[in-house]
CSV table of C-alpha atoms and ligand atoms in Angstrom, one decimal:
chain,number,residue,atom,x,y,z
A,177,MET,CA,24.1,3.0,20.4
A,178,GLN,CA,26.1,4.0,17.3
A,179,VAL,CA,25.3,1.7,14.3
A,180,LEU,CA,27.2,1.8,11.1
A,181,GLY,CA,25.2,1.0,8.0
A,182,ILE,CA,26.7,-0.4,4.7
A,183,GLU,CA,24.7,-0.6,1.5
A,184,THR,CA,26.2,-2.2,-1.6
A,185,SER,CA,23.3,-4.1,-3.2
A,186,CYS,CA,23.5,-2.5,-6.6
A,187,ASP,CA,25.1,0.6,-8.1
A,188,GLU,CA,25.4,2.9,-5.1
A,189,THR,CA,27.8,2.6,-2.2
A,190,GLY,CA,26.0,4.0,0.8
A,191,ILE,CA,27.5,4.4,4.3
A,192,ALA,CA,25.9,5.9,7.3
A,193,LEU,CA,26.2,6.1,11.1
A,194,TYR,CA,22.9,6.2,13.1
A,195,ASP,CA,22.9,7.1,16.8
A,196,THR,CA,19.8,5.4,18.3
A,197,ASP,CA,19.8,7.7,21.4
A,198,ASN,CA,19.5,11.1,19.6
A,199,GLY,CA,18.7,10.1,16.1
A,200,GLN,CA,21.8,11.7,14.7
A,201,LEU,CA,22.8,10.7,11.3
A,202,HIS,CA,25.9,11.1,9.2
A,203,HIS,CA,26.0,9.6,5.8
A,204,ARG,CA,27.9,9.4,2.5
A,205,LEU,CA,26.7,8.1,-0.9
A,206,TYR,CA,28.7,7.4,-3.9
A,207,SER,CA,26.8,6.7,-7.1
A,208,GLN,CA,28.4,4.5,-9.9
A,209,VAL,CA,26.3,6.1,-12.6
A,210,ASP,CA,29.4,7.4,-14.5
A,211,ILE,CA,30.8,3.9,-14.6
A,212,HIS,CA,27.7,2.2,-16.0
A,213,VAL,CA,26.3,4.9,-18.2
A,214,GLU,CA,28.2,3.9,-21.4
A,215,TYR,CA,26.7,0.4,-21.1
A,216,GLY,CA,23.1,1.6,-20.7
A,217,GLY,CA,22.6,-0.3,-17.4
A,218,VAL,CA,24.4,-1.7,-14.4
A,219,VAL,CA,27.3,-4.1,-15.2
A,220,PRO,CA,27.5,-6.4,-12.1
A,221,GLU,CA,31.2,-7.1,-12.1
A,222,LEU,CA,32.1,-3.4,-12.5
A,223,ALA,CA,29.7,-2.6,-9.6
A,224,SER,CA,31.4,-5.1,-7.3
A,225,ARG,CA,34.8,-3.9,-8.1
A,226,ASP,CA,33.9,-0.3,-7.5
A,227,HIS,CA,32.2,-1.1,-4.1
A,228,ILE,CA,35.6,-2.6,-3.1
A,229,ARG,CA,37.3,0.7,-3.9
A,230,LYS,CA,34.7,2.9,-2.1
A,231,VAL,CA,33.4,1.2,1.1
A,232,LEU,CA,36.4,1.8,3.4
A,233,PRO,CA,37.2,5.4,2.3
A,234,LEU,CA,33.5,6.3,2.8
A,235,ILE,CA,33.4,4.6,6.2
A,236,ASN,CA,36.4,6.7,7.2
A,237,GLU,CA,34.7,9.9,5.9
A,238,VAL,CA,31.6,9.2,7.8
A,239,LEU,CA,33.5,8.5,11.1
A,240,LYS,CA,35.4,11.7,10.6
A,241,ALA,CA,32.3,13.7,10.0
A,242,ALA,CA,30.7,12.2,13.1
A,243,LYS,CA,34.0,12.8,15.1
A,244,ILE,CA,34.1,9.2,16.4
A,245,ASN,CA,36.6,6.4,16.3
A,246,LYS,CA,36.0,2.9,15.0
A,247,ASP,CA,36.1,1.6,18.6
A,248,GLN,CA,33.0,3.7,19.5
A,249,ILE,CA,30.8,1.9,17.0
A,250,ASP,CA,28.4,-0.5,18.8
A,251,GLY,CA,27.1,-2.5,15.8
A,252,ILE,CA,27.3,-2.9,12.1
A,253,ALA,CA,24.3,-3.3,9.7
A,254,TYR,CA,24.8,-4.4,6.1
A,255,THR,CA,22.6,-5.1,3.2
A,256,SER,CA,22.6,-8.9,2.9
A,257,GLY,CA,20.0,-9.1,0.1
A,258,PRO,CA,18.2,-9.0,-2.3
A,259,GLY,CA,20.5,-7.6,-4.9
A,260,LEU,CA,23.6,-8.3,-7.1
A,261,ILE,CA,25.4,-11.2,-5.3
A,262,GLY,CA,28.9,-9.9,-6.0
A,263,ALA,CA,28.0,-6.4,-4.9
A,264,LEU,CA,26.3,-7.7,-1.8
A,265,LEU,CA,29.3,-9.9,-0.9
A,266,VAL,CA,31.6,-6.8,-0.8
A,267,GLY,CA,29.5,-5.0,1.8
A,268,ALA,CA,28.8,-8.2,3.7
A,269,SER,CA,32.5,-9.2,3.9
A,270,ILE,CA,33.7,-5.8,5.0
A,271,ALA,CA,30.9,-5.5,7.5
A,272,ARG,CA,31.5,-9.0,9.0
A,273,SER,CA,35.3,-8.5,9.1
A,274,LEU,CA,35.1,-5.1,10.8
A,275,ALA,CA,32.5,-6.4,13.3
A,276,TYR,CA,34.8,-9.3,14.1
A,277,ALA,CA,37.9,-7.1,14.5
A,278,LEU,CA,36.0,-4.7,16.7
A,279,ASN,CA,34.2,-7.5,18.6
A,280,ILE,CA,30.8,-6.0,18.1
A,281,PRO,CA,27.6,-7.5,16.6
A,282,ALA,CA,26.7,-7.4,12.9
A,283,ILE,CA,23.3,-7.9,11.3
A,284,GLY,CA,22.3,-8.6,7.7
A,285,VAL,CA,19.5,-6.3,6.7
A,286,HIS,CA,16.9,-6.9,4.0
A,287,HIS,CA,17.3,-4.1,1.4
A,288,MET,CA,13.5,-3.6,1.0
A,289,GLU,CA,13.0,-3.4,4.8
A,290,GLY,CA,15.6,-0.6,4.7
A,291,HIS,CA,13.5,1.2,2.0
A,292,LEU,CA,10.3,0.4,4.0
A,293,LEU,CA,11.7,2.0,7.2
A,294,ALA,CA,13.3,5.0,5.4
A,295,PRO,CA,10.3,7.3,6.1
A,296,MET,CA,11.1,6.8,9.8
A,297,LEU,CA,14.1,9.1,9.2
A,298,CYS,CA,11.6,12.0,8.8
A,299,ASP,CA,10.6,14.4,11.6
A,300,HIS,CA,7.0,13.2,11.1
A,301,ALA,CA,7.5,9.4,11.1
A,302,PRO,CA,4.5,7.2,10.5
A,303,GLU,CA,3.2,5.1,13.4
A,304,PHE,CA,2.3,1.4,12.9
A,305,PRO,CA,0.1,-0.1,11.4
A,306,PHE,CA,0.2,1.1,7.8
A,307,VAL,CA,-0.1,0.1,4.2
A,308,ALA,CA,3.3,0.2,2.4
A,309,LEU,CA,3.8,0.7,-1.3
A,310,LEU,CA,7.3,-0.3,-2.1
A,311,VAL,CA,8.4,0.8,-5.6
A,312,SER,CA,12.0,0.3,-6.6
A,313,GLY,CA,14.0,-0.9,-9.6
A,314,GLY,CA,13.6,-4.5,-8.6
A,315,HIS,CA,10.4,-4.6,-6.5
A,316,THR,CA,6.8,-3.5,-6.6
A,317,GLN,CA,4.8,-4.6,-3.6
A,318,LEU,CA,1.9,-3.6,-1.5
A,319,MET,CA,2.3,-4.7,2.1
A,320,GLU,CA,0.3,-4.6,5.3
A,321,VAL,CA,2.7,-3.6,8.0
A,322,LYS,CA,1.8,-4.0,11.6
A,323,GLY,CA,5.3,-3.4,13.0
A,324,ILE,CA,8.9,-4.1,12.3
A,325,GLY,CA,9.0,-7.7,11.1
A,326,GLU,CA,5.3,-8.0,10.8
A,327,TYR,CA,4.7,-7.9,7.0
A,328,GLU,CA,1.9,-9.3,5.0
A,329,LEU,CA,2.2,-9.2,1.2
A,330,LEU,CA,-1.1,-7.9,-0.4
A,331,GLY,CA,0.0,-7.6,-3.9
A,332,GLN,CA,3.1,-7.5,-6.2
A,333,THR,CA,4.1,-7.2,-9.8
A,334,LEU,CA,3.7,-10.2,-12.0
A,335,ASP,CA,6.4,-9.0,-14.4
A,336,ASP,CA,8.4,-5.7,-14.4
A,337,ALA,CA,8.9,-3.6,-11.3
A,338,VAL,CA,7.7,0.0,-11.6
A,339,GLY,CA,11.3,1.3,-11.6
A,340,GLU,CA,12.3,-1.3,-14.2
A,341,ALA,CA,9.3,-0.2,-16.4
A,342,PHE,CA,10.5,3.5,-16.1
A,343,ASP,CA,14.1,2.4,-17.0
A,344,LYS,CA,13.1,0.2,-19.9
A,345,THR,CA,10.7,2.8,-21.4
A,346,ALA,CA,13.3,5.5,-21.0
A,347,LYS,CA,15.8,3.3,-22.8
A,348,LEU,CA,13.3,2.9,-25.7
A,349,LEU,CA,12.9,6.6,-25.8
A,350,ASN,CA,16.8,7.0,-25.9
A,351,LEU,CA,16.9,8.8,-22.6
A,352,GLY,CA,19.8,6.7,-21.4
A,353,TYR,CA,20.6,5.4,-17.9
A,354,PRO,CA,19.4,5.9,-15.2
A,355,GLY,CA,16.1,6.2,-16.9
A,356,GLY,CA,13.4,6.9,-14.3
A,357,PRO,CA,14.4,10.4,-13.4
A,358,ALA,CA,15.1,11.3,-17.0
A,359,LEU,CA,11.6,10.0,-18.1
A,360,ALA,CA,9.9,11.9,-15.3
A,361,LYS,CA,11.7,15.1,-16.4
A,362,LEU,CA,10.7,14.7,-20.0
A,363,ALA,CA,7.1,14.0,-19.0
A,364,GLU,CA,7.0,17.5,-17.5
A,365,GLN,CA,7.0,18.8,-21.1
A,366,GLY,CA,4.3,16.4,-22.2
A,367,ASP,CA,0.7,17.1,-23.0
A,368,ASN,CA,-1.5,14.8,-20.8
A,369,THR,CA,-4.4,14.9,-23.2
A,370,ARG,CA,-2.7,13.6,-26.3
A,371,PHE,CA,-2.3,9.9,-25.5
A,372,LYS,CA,-3.9,7.7,-23.0
A,373,PHE,CA,-2.1,4.5,-22.0
A,374,PRO,CA,-3.9,1.5,-20.4
A,375,ARG,CA,-4.0,1.1,-16.6
A,376,PRO,CA,-2.9,-2.6,-16.5
A,377,MET,CA,-4.9,-5.1,-14.4
A,378,VAL,CA,-7.2,-2.6,-12.8
A,379,ASP,CA,-10.3,-4.4,-14.2
A,380,ARG,CA,-9.3,-7.5,-12.3
A,381,PRO,CA,-9.8,-7.9,-8.6
A,382,GLY,CA,-6.8,-8.0,-6.3
A,383,MET,CA,-3.7,-5.9,-5.7
A,384,ASP,CA,-1.2,-7.4,-8.1
A,385,PHE,CA,0.4,-5.3,-10.8
A,386,SER,CA,1.7,-5.8,-14.4
A,387,PHE,CA,3.9,-3.1,-16.0
A,388,SER,CA,5.7,-4.9,-18.8
A,389,GLY,CA,3.0,-4.0,-21.4
A,390,LEU,CA,3.4,-0.2,-20.9
A,391,LYS,CA,6.8,0.0,-22.6
A,392,THR,CA,5.4,-1.8,-25.7
A,393,PHE,CA,2.6,0.8,-25.7
A,394,ALA,CA,5.2,3.6,-25.5
A,395,ILE,CA,7.2,2.2,-28.4
A,396,ASN,CA,4.1,1.5,-30.5
A,397,THR,CA,3.0,5.1,-29.9
A,398,ILE,CA,6.3,6.5,-31.1
A,399,ALA,CA,6.3,4.2,-34.1
A,400,LYS,CA,2.8,5.4,-35.1
A,401,HIS,CA,3.1,9.1,-34.3
A,402,GLY,CA,6.8,9.8,-34.9
A,403,ASP,CA,9.8,10.2,-32.7
A,404,ASP,CA,10.0,14.0,-32.6
A,405,ALA,CA,10.7,15.6,-29.2
A,406,GLN,CA,7.1,16.6,-28.5
A,407,THR,CA,5.7,13.1,-29.3
A,408,LYS,CA,8.3,11.5,-27.0
A,409,ALA,CA,7.4,13.9,-24.2
A,410,ASP,CA,3.7,13.2,-24.7
A,411,ALA,CA,4.4,9.5,-24.6
A,412,ALA,CA,6.5,9.9,-21.5
A,413,ARG,CA,3.7,11.8,-19.9
A,414,ALA,CA,1.1,9.2,-20.8
A,415,PHE,CA,3.3,6.5,-19.5
A,416,GLU,CA,3.8,8.3,-16.2
A,417,GLU,CA,0.1,9.1,-15.8
A,418,ALA,CA,-0.8,5.4,-16.4
A,419,VAL,CA,1.7,4.2,-13.8
A,420,VAL,CA,0.6,6.7,-11.2
A,421,ALA,CA,-3.1,6.0,-11.8
A,422,THR,CA,-2.6,2.3,-11.6
A,423,LEU,CA,-0.6,2.5,-8.3
A,424,MET,CA,-3.2,4.8,-6.9
A,425,ILE,CA,-6.1,2.4,-7.7
A,426,LYS,CA,-4.2,-0.5,-6.1
A,427,CYS,CA,-3.3,1.6,-3.0
A,428,ARG,CA,-7.0,2.5,-2.6
A,429,ARG,CA,-7.8,-1.2,-2.6
A,430,ALA,CA,-5.2,-2.0,0.0
A,431,LEU,CA,-6.5,0.8,2.2
A,432,ASP,CA,-10.1,-0.4,1.8
A,433,HIS,CA,-8.9,-4.0,2.6
A,434,THR,CA,-7.0,-3.1,5.7
A,435,GLY,CA,-9.0,-0.1,6.9
A,436,TYR,CA,-5.8,1.8,7.6
A,437,LYS,CA,-5.4,5.5,7.3
A,438,ARG,CA,-1.7,5.6,6.8
A,439,LEU,CA,0.2,4.9,3.5
A,440,VAL,CA,3.9,4.7,3.4
A,441,VAL,CA,5.5,5.0,0.0
A,442,ALA,CA,9.2,4.0,-0.4
A,443,GLY,CA,11.8,2.8,-2.8
A,444,GLY,CA,13.5,4.7,-5.7
A,445,VAL,CA,10.2,5.6,-7.5
A,446,SER,CA,8.9,7.3,-4.4
A,447,ALA,CA,11.1,10.2,-5.5
A,448,ASN,CA,8.7,10.7,-8.4
A,449,VAL,CA,6.9,14.0,-7.9
A,450,ARG,CA,3.7,13.1,-9.7
A,451,LEU,CA,3.3,10.0,-7.7
A,452,ARG,CA,3.9,11.8,-4.4
A,453,CYS,CA,1.3,14.5,-5.3
A,454,ALA,CA,-1.3,11.9,-6.4
A,455,LEU,CA,-0.9,9.8,-3.3
A,456,ASN,CA,-0.9,12.8,-1.0
A,457,GLU,CA,-4.2,13.8,-2.6
A,458,LEU,CA,-5.6,10.3,-2.2
A,459,MET,CA,-4.8,10.2,1.5
A,460,GLN,CA,-6.2,13.7,2.1
A,461,SER,CA,-9.4,12.7,0.4
A,462,ARG,CA,-9.6,9.7,2.8
A,463,GLN,CA,-8.8,11.8,5.9
A,464,GLY,CA,-5.5,9.9,6.2
A,465,GLN,CA,-1.9,10.6,5.6
A,466,ALA,CA,0.8,9.6,3.1
A,467,TYR,CA,4.4,9.3,4.3
A,468,PHE,CA,7.5,9.3,2.1
A,469,PRO,CA,11.2,9.1,2.9
A,470,PRO,CA,13.2,12.4,2.7
A,471,GLN,CA,13.9,12.9,-1.0
A,472,GLU,CA,17.6,12.0,-0.6
A,473,PHE,CA,16.7,8.6,1.0
A,474,CYS,CA,14.2,7.5,-1.6
A,475,THR,CA,16.8,5.8,-3.7
A,476,ASP,CA,19.5,3.5,-2.3
A,477,ASN,CA,21.5,4.8,0.7
A,478,GLY,CA,23.3,3.7,3.8
A,479,ALA,CA,21.0,5.6,6.2
A,480,MET,CA,18.1,3.3,5.7
A,481,ILE,CA,20.3,0.2,6.3
A,482,ALA,CA,21.8,1.8,9.5
A,483,TYR,CA,18.3,2.6,10.7
A,484,ALA,CA,16.7,-0.8,10.0
A,485,GLY,CA,19.7,-2.6,11.4
A,486,ALA,CA,19.7,-0.5,14.5
A,487,GLN,CA,16.0,-1.4,15.2
A,488,ARG,CA,16.8,-5.1,14.8
A,489,LEU,CA,20.0,-4.9,17.0
A,490,LEU,CA,17.9,-3.0,19.6
A,491,ALA,CA,15.4,-5.9,19.5
A,492,GLY,CA,18.3,-8.3,20.3
A,493,GLN,CA,18.9,-9.7,16.9
A,494,GLN,CA,22.3,-10.2,15.3
A,495,ASP,CA,24.1,-12.6,13.0
A,496,SER,CA,24.5,-15.8,15.1
A,497,ASP,CA,27.9,-16.8,13.7
A,498,LEU,CA,30.7,-15.4,11.5
A,499,THR,CA,29.0,-16.5,8.2
A,500,ILE,CA,29.2,-13.9,5.5
A,501,ASN,CA,25.5,-13.5,4.6
A,502,ALA,CA,24.4,-12.5,1.1
A,503,ARG,CA,21.3,-13.6,-0.9
A,504,ALA,CA,20.5,-12.5,-4.4
A,505,ARG,CA,16.8,-13.4,-3.7
A,506,TRP,CA,15.1,-13.1,-0.4
A,507,PRO,CA,11.3,-12.9,0.0
A,508,MET,CA,10.4,-10.3,2.5
A,509,GLU,CA,7.9,-12.5,4.4
A,510,GLU,CA,10.9,-14.5,5.7
A,511,LEU,CA,11.6,-11.5,7.9
A,512,ASN,CA,8.4,-12.0,9.9
A,513,ILE,CA,8.9,-12.5,13.5
A,514,ALA,CA,7.2,-15.9,13.6
A,515,GLU,CA,9.4,-17.3,10.9
A,516,ARG,CA,12.5,-15.2,11.4
A,517,GLN,CA,15.5,-16.3,9.4
A,518,ILE,CA,18.1,-13.6,9.9
A,519,ASN,CA,20.9,-16.2,10.0
A,520,ILE,CA,21.2,-17.3,6.5
A,521,LYS,CA,23.8,-18.8,4.3
A,522,THR,CA,25.3,-17.5,1.2
A,523,GLU,CA,23.4,-18.6,-1.9
A,524,ASP,CA,22.6,-17.4,-5.4
B,792,KG4,O1,15.3,1.8,-4.7
B,792,KG4,P1,16.3,2.1,-5.8
B,792,KG4,O2,17.3,3.2,-5.7
B,792,KG4,O3,17.0,0.8,-6.2
B,792,KG4,C1,16.5,-0.5,-6.1
B,792,KG4,O4,16.4,-1.0,-5.0
B,792,KG4,O5,16.1,-0.9,-7.2
B,792,KG4,O6,15.3,2.4,-7.1
B,792,KG4,C2,15.9,2.7,-8.3
B,792,KG4,C3,14.7,2.9,-9.3
B,792,KG4,C4,15.2,3.0,-10.7
B,792,KG4,O7,14.5,2.1,-11.5
B,792,KG4,C5,14.9,4.4,-11.1
B,792,KG4,O8,14.7,4.7,-12.5
B,792,KG4,C6,13.7,4.7,-10.2
B,792,KG4,O9,14.0,4.1,-9.0
B,792,KG4,N1,13.5,6.2,-10.0
B,792,KG4,C7,12.5,6.9,-10.5
B,792,KG4,C8,12.7,8.2,-10.1
B,792,KG4,N2,13.9,8.3,-9.3
B,792,KG4,C9,14.4,7.0,-9.3
B,792,KG4,N3,11.5,6.5,-11.2
B,792,KG4,C10,10.6,7.5,-11.5
B,792,KG4,N4,10.7,8.8,-11.2
B,792,KG4,C11,11.7,9.2,-10.4
B,792,KG4,N5,11.9,10.5,-10.1
B,793,ZN,ZN1,16.7,0.0,-3.5
């Protein structure tokens, strides 16, 4: 089965073709960074307009690379939420129209389920069950995952998502947009003994997070110690250390709680090298294993949507009607098999 994946939830247009029989994958990604950089963040209307320009040319490029025609596609998976509603509607409208024209099934995919399953695109894919740490620009969640569509939320952020905390702190340090990778790069030059930032909420039981205070800590540190290059690098390092240590402590709790030996880490922040090293070490010390997506599929991409959609299409699911499905908000628990709600209406 050849499944076309379309991702347009934010500032990246991702298109991929996934073949369920041999796992073959062709994909293209177009990042809108150059468009949003002068505004210091994503401008939703500009994002939607650019997705309109890019989706069809990228689909044609992917089909050409895969050497197949449109009529050889067996199904279309598109991100139907959560994300920017206008951006989502672009992918959803094109996906739905194309599926209608080709008379093939379409399925709306949850963006975070796409991230969650991205490590399956590795040669050494994790088996179920596992603990998943989802860390992106909009979400920070610890989940117990027993299978596709069997998700239990163990903890989540009460305020900023980890990626958001990276981005906001980077902005305060004048590192521009996108901030996460820039802050991580600056932290490499930082001295890890100079400042120690708090590990939020680790003294309380449970697996929830709070990251909004760390950016204030960073700005106060700069205000007190100066905004020279070394102080900024040292603050960036202390920020990153605090985030990684906090995530590690909560992952340990989730592993203790479930008794699982496998930890899947996904979402944009799973590209962070220090986080990957720390969680690899954690799992080694517990005789378990950490799994990450391939580096290129940590941040938004079409491959994860094609893969997640393919699994759901193989399980017999598809959009039940021709409604164009897009949801700005969409709790992941609604994906659970028992309370499945794949067929949803457009809402904001
Ligand atoms: O998953 P993603 O591409 O988009 C969302 O679904 O939100 O995640 C983007 C987030 C951004 O906040 C970005 O700053 C962060 O992931 N990010 C990183 C790194 N690479 C991306 N944060 C820390 N270190 C990185 N290397
Ligand atoms: Zn994402």
